[in-house]
Amino acid sequence: MKPAARALLLTATGAQIQVRAAAPPALAGIHPVTASGLGAPMQILLLLTALTLLPAAIMSLTPFLRLTVVLHFLRQALGTQTVPSNQVLVGLALFLTVMIMQPVGAEIYHQAWQPFENGQVSYQQALDTGSQPLRAFLLRFARERDIRLFLEASHRPAPRNPSEVDLTVLIPAYILSELRAGFQIGAVLYLPFLLIDLVVASITLSIGMVQLPPVMISAPLKILLFVLVDGWNLVVGSLVQSFYQ
């Protein structure tokens, strides 16, 4: 090789090495890896997956489940059909859920997210630590009978203490328990309004008002009774207090 060509080749090679040394890892063809051991593409994938599952988690793993079930039962018992609207009921349940879950969220943030953000713990350690407050909350409202059902369905051995119950068993048990609690409260709410319907129907039939639907008379009476006893305050207050007992 000619001396001029050799010098040109050495100069180009040295410049390329300097560019690679000065360039950030992403420009040098190396995927950046964080302290958690996950590359940026994998972190983005996990984040998008978590955002996809977030609405289902909010609806299933928080008081939102019981609140929405009871509020919809209340609307059906009043016979108002679409008043309040679904948006109003969901909004009320969502803000009540935020209020009830605020201590649990703050505990997860301080015990798991902050140390992970500061690089003090690994991703797995933060996940294990952050799941403990949520596990304690779910254990408070999951019935032992429902936990036993899913333990037998998954053929898992019985845990030695409640803190060892796996989340894959605890989560469906909590959902089942909350559905049962919501239906129980809804049935109790139905009883006084059902009594009004029966009385109005008996009176209208006895006086021969066959052409007039009883619901046309009972609906205003039920709404009036609900307003007089300050029903929204009683129902919402009882629901919120049920999560602090």
Short mmCIF file of C-alpha atoms in Angstrom, two decimals:
data_model
loop_
_atom_site.label_atom_id
_atom_site.label_comp_id
_atom_site.label_asym_id
_atom_site.label_seq_id
_atom_site.Cartn_x
_atom_site.Cartn_y
_atom_site.Cartn_z
CA MET A 1 0.00 0.00 0.00
CA LYS A 2 1.23 3.48 -0.86
CA PRO A 3 2.32 5.70 2.06
CA ALA A 4 -0.30 8.32 1.22
CA ALA A 5 -3.12 5.76 1.15
CA ARG A 6 -1.88 4.17 4.36
CA ALA A 7 -1.80 7.54 6.13
CA LEU A 8 -5.32 8.34 4.88
CA LEU A 9 -6.60 4.98 6.17
CA LEU A 10 -4.99 5.49 9.59
CA THR A 11 -6.45 8.98 9.84
CA ALA A 12 -9.97 7.77 8.97
CA THR A 13 -9.71 4.90 11.48
CA GLY A 14 -8.55 7.21 14.24
CA ALA A 15 -11.36 9.65 13.53
CA GLN A 16 -13.91 6.84 13.64
CA ILE A 17 -12.58 5.65 17.00
CA GLN A 18 -12.76 9.17 18.39
CA VAL A 19 -16.35 9.58 17.17
CA ARG A 20 -17.39 6.28 18.76
CA ALA A 21 -15.69 7.23 22.04
CA ALA A 22 -17.32 10.66 22.13
CA ALA A 23 -20.77 9.53 20.97
CA PRO A 24 -23.39 8.37 23.50
CA PRO A 25 -24.12 4.62 23.65
CA ALA A 26 -27.29 4.97 21.57
CA LEU A 27 -25.35 6.59 18.70
CA ALA A 28 -22.53 4.08 18.95
CA GLY A 29 -24.93 1.22 18.19
CA ILE A 30 -25.13 0.05 21.81
CA HIS A 31 -28.57 -0.16 23.48
CA PRO A 32 -28.50 1.68 26.80
CA VAL A 33 -29.02 -0.55 29.81
CA THR A 34 -30.24 0.88 33.05
CA ALA A 35 -29.35 -0.21 36.54
CA SER A 36 -32.35 -2.54 36.54
CA GLY A 37 -30.82 -4.59 33.75
CA LEU A 38 -33.58 -3.75 31.26
CA GLY A 39 -32.86 -1.96 28.01
CA ALA A 40 -34.83 1.09 26.91
CA PRO A 41 -36.98 -0.84 24.34
CA MET A 42 -37.95 -3.41 26.98
CA GLN A 43 -38.80 -0.68 29.49
CA ILE A 44 -41.02 1.05 26.92
CA LEU A 45 -42.76 -2.26 26.17
CA LEU A 46 -43.37 -2.94 29.86
CA LEU A 47 -44.66 0.61 30.37
CA LEU A 48 -47.14 0.34 27.48
CA THR A 49 -48.31 -3.04 28.80
CA ALA A 50 -48.80 -1.58 32.27
CA LEU A 51 -50.79 1.36 30.85
CA THR A 52 -53.01 -1.10 28.96
CA LEU A 53 -53.74 -3.09 32.13
CA LEU A 54 -54.09 -0.02 34.36
CA PRO A 55 -57.87 0.52 33.84
CA ALA A 56 -58.59 -3.13 34.63
CA ALA A 57 -56.39 -2.93 37.73
CA ILE A 58 -58.16 0.22 38.96
CA MET A 59 -61.58 -1.34 38.45
CA SER A 60 -60.69 -4.71 40.02
CA LEU A 61 -58.06 -4.12 42.72
CA THR A 62 -59.54 -1.06 44.42
CA PRO A 63 -62.81 -0.07 46.15
CA PHE A 64 -63.99 1.10 42.71
CA LEU A 65 -65.55 -2.34 42.16
CA ARG A 66 -67.82 -2.27 45.19
CA LEU A 67 -68.65 1.41 44.76
CA THR A 68 -69.80 1.10 41.16
CA VAL A 69 -71.89 -2.02 41.87
CA VAL A 70 -73.70 -0.36 44.78
CA LEU A 71 -74.28 2.93 42.96
CA HIS A 72 -75.76 1.15 39.95
CA PHE A 73 -78.01 -0.92 42.24
CA LEU A 74 -79.13 2.31 43.90
CA ARG A 75 -80.05 3.87 40.57
CA GLN A 76 -82.05 0.80 39.57
CA ALA A 77 -83.83 0.77 42.93
CA LEU A 78 -84.81 4.42 42.53
CA GLY A 79 -86.17 3.65 39.07
CA THR A 80 -84.61 6.73 37.50
CA GLN A 81 -83.11 4.68 34.65
CA THR A 82 -80.32 6.97 33.44
CA VAL A 83 -80.21 9.61 36.19
CA PRO A 84 -77.51 10.02 37.43
CA SER A 85 -75.71 9.12 34.23
CA ASN A 86 -73.01 6.47 33.99
CA GLN A 87 -70.36 9.17 33.70
CA VAL A 88 -71.47 10.76 36.97
CA LEU A 89 -71.56 7.45 38.85
CA VAL A 90 -68.16 6.38 37.51
CA GLY A 91 -66.68 9.78 38.33
CA LEU A 92 -68.01 9.67 41.89
CA ALA A 93 -66.71 6.13 42.37
CA LEU A 94 -63.32 7.08 40.92
CA PHE A 95 -62.78 10.06 43.24
CA LEU A 96 -63.94 8.06 46.25
CA THR A 97 -61.48 5.35 45.23
CA VAL A 98 -58.63 7.86 45.06
CA MET A 99 -59.52 9.12 48.54
CA ILE A 100 -59.68 5.62 50.04
CA MET A 101 -56.55 4.31 48.32
CA GLN A 102 -54.43 7.40 48.99
CA PRO A 103 -52.68 5.92 52.09
CA VAL A 104 -51.88 2.70 50.20
CA GLY A 105 -50.55 4.62 47.20
CA ALA A 106 -48.42 6.87 49.41
CA GLU A 107 -46.96 3.83 51.15
CA ILE A 108 -46.09 2.17 47.84
CA TYR A 109 -44.50 5.39 46.59
CA HIS A 110 -42.30 5.94 49.65
CA GLN A 111 -41.31 2.31 50.21
CA ALA A 112 -40.80 1.12 46.63
CA TRP A 113 -40.83 3.81 43.95
CA GLN A 114 -38.56 6.39 45.60
CA PRO A 115 -35.77 3.88 46.46
CA PHE A 116 -35.99 2.44 42.94
CA GLU A 117 -35.89 5.90 41.36
CA ASN A 118 -32.82 6.75 43.43
CA GLY A 119 -31.11 3.52 42.41
CA GLN A 120 -31.08 2.12 45.95
CA VAL A 121 -32.95 -1.09 45.10
CA SER A 122 -33.35 -3.23 42.01
CA TYR A 123 -36.52 -3.58 39.94
CA GLN A 124 -37.42 -6.93 41.53
CA GLN A 125 -36.84 -5.62 45.06
CA ALA A 126 -39.02 -2.58 44.37
CA LEU A 127 -41.75 -4.81 42.95
CA ASP A 128 -41.68 -7.09 46.00
CA THR A 129 -41.69 -4.16 48.43
CA GLY A 130 -44.41 -2.29 46.60
CA SER A 131 -46.71 -5.31 46.52
CA GLN A 132 -46.80 -5.59 50.32
CA PRO A 133 -49.15 -2.61 51.01
CA LEU A 134 -51.45 -3.76 48.20
CA ARG A 135 -51.40 -7.32 49.55
CA ALA A 136 -52.31 -6.07 53.03
CA PHE A 137 -55.23 -4.08 51.60
CA LEU A 138 -56.55 -7.01 49.58
CA LEU A 139 -56.25 -9.37 52.56
CA ARG A 140 -58.47 -7.10 54.65
CA PHE A 141 -61.47 -7.61 52.35
CA ALA A 142 -60.87 -11.00 50.70
CA ARG A 143 -62.88 -13.73 52.38
CA GLU A 144 -61.08 -16.82 53.58
CA ARG A 145 -63.61 -18.97 51.75
CA ASP A 146 -62.83 -17.30 48.43
CA ILE A 147 -59.07 -17.60 49.00
CA ARG A 148 -59.50 -21.30 49.74
CA LEU A 149 -61.54 -21.71 46.54
CA PHE A 150 -58.76 -20.36 44.32
CA LEU A 151 -56.06 -22.21 46.24
CA GLU A 152 -57.87 -25.47 45.50
CA ALA A 153 -58.56 -24.45 41.89
CA SER A 154 -54.86 -23.71 41.28
CA HIS A 155 -53.69 -26.78 43.26
CA ARG A 156 -51.46 -24.66 45.47
CA PRO A 157 -50.49 -25.70 49.00
CA ALA A 158 -52.13 -23.82 51.84
CA PRO A 159 -49.92 -20.92 53.03
CA ARG A 160 -48.63 -20.93 56.59
CA ASN A 161 -49.86 -17.36 57.20
CA PRO A 162 -51.96 -14.82 55.26
CA SER A 163 -48.91 -12.79 54.17
CA GLU A 164 -47.72 -15.76 52.08
CA VAL A 165 -50.84 -15.87 49.89
CA ASP A 166 -49.79 -15.37 46.29
CA LEU A 167 -51.24 -12.39 44.43
CA THR A 168 -52.47 -14.66 41.62
CA VAL A 169 -54.77 -16.24 44.21
CA LEU A 170 -55.48 -13.15 46.30
CA ILE A 171 -56.60 -10.91 43.42
CA PRO A 172 -59.49 -13.09 42.12
CA ALA A 173 -60.50 -13.85 45.71
CA TYR A 174 -60.71 -10.12 46.44
CA ILE A 175 -62.78 -9.50 43.29
CA LEU A 176 -65.20 -12.26 44.23
CA SER A 177 -65.52 -10.96 47.79
CA GLU A 178 -66.14 -7.41 46.61
CA LEU A 179 -68.83 -8.56 44.18
CA ARG A 180 -70.55 -10.40 47.01
CA ALA A 181 -70.35 -7.37 49.30
CA GLY A 182 -71.66 -5.08 46.57
CA PHE A 183 -74.63 -7.34 45.85
CA GLN A 184 -75.44 -7.63 49.56
CA ILE A 185 -75.52 -3.85 49.99
CA GLY A 186 -77.54 -3.50 46.78
CA ALA A 187 -80.13 -5.99 48.01
CA VAL A 188 -80.52 -4.06 51.28
CA LEU A 189 -80.97 -0.80 49.35
CA TYR A 190 -83.65 -2.38 47.19
CA LEU A 191 -85.92 -3.39 50.11
CA PRO A 192 -87.45 0.00 51.11
CA PHE A 193 -88.00 1.00 47.49
CA LEU A 194 -89.52 -2.39 46.71
CA LEU A 195 -91.93 -1.88 49.59
CA ILE A 196 -93.04 1.45 48.10
CA ASP A 197 -93.59 -0.24 44.72
CA LEU A 198 -95.74 -2.96 46.32
CA VAL A 199 -97.87 -0.48 48.29
CA VAL A 200 -98.44 1.77 45.27
CA ALA A 201 -99.25 -1.20 43.01
CA SER A 202 -101.77 -2.54 45.56
CA ILE A 203 -103.48 0.83 45.93
CA THR A 204 -103.73 1.50 42.19
CA LEU A 205 -105.18 -1.97 41.53
CA SER A 206 -107.66 -1.72 44.40
CA ILE A 207 -109.11 1.58 43.14
CA GLY A 208 -109.20 0.37 39.55
CA MET A 209 -106.44 2.53 38.07
CA VAL A 210 -105.39 -0.20 35.67
CA GLN A 211 -104.41 2.11 32.83
CA LEU A 212 -101.93 4.08 34.95
CA PRO A 213 -98.60 2.27 35.46
CA PRO A 214 -97.74 2.08 39.18
CA VAL A 215 -94.19 3.20 38.43
CA MET A 216 -95.50 6.63 37.41
CA ILE A 217 -96.63 7.15 41.01
CA SER A 218 -93.98 5.21 42.90
CA ALA A 219 -90.98 6.86 41.18
CA PRO A 220 -91.65 10.38 42.55
CA LEU A 221 -92.41 8.93 45.98
CA LYS A 222 -89.12 7.01 46.05
CA ILE A 223 -87.14 10.06 44.96
CA LEU A 224 -88.88 12.20 47.58
CA LEU A 225 -88.16 9.66 50.32
CA PHE A 226 -84.52 9.42 49.23
CA VAL A 227 -84.10 13.19 49.32
CA LEU A 228 -85.85 13.59 52.70
CA VAL A 229 -83.56 11.07 54.42
CA ASP A 230 -80.46 12.59 52.73
CA GLY A 231 -79.88 9.32 50.92
CA TRP A 232 -76.68 10.26 49.08
CA ASN A 233 -74.97 11.21 52.32
CA LEU A 234 -76.08 7.99 54.01
CA VAL A 235 -75.13 5.68 51.13
CA VAL A 236 -71.78 7.25 50.27
CA GLY A 237 -70.86 7.69 53.93
CA SER A 238 -71.65 4.06 54.71
CA LEU A 239 -69.69 2.86 51.69
CA VAL A 240 -66.61 4.87 52.61
CA GLN A 241 -66.77 3.82 56.26
CA SER A 242 -66.96 0.17 55.24
CA PHE A 243 -63.37 0.41 53.97
CA TYR A 244 -62.02 1.94 57.17
CA GLN A 245 -63.43 -0.61 59.61
#
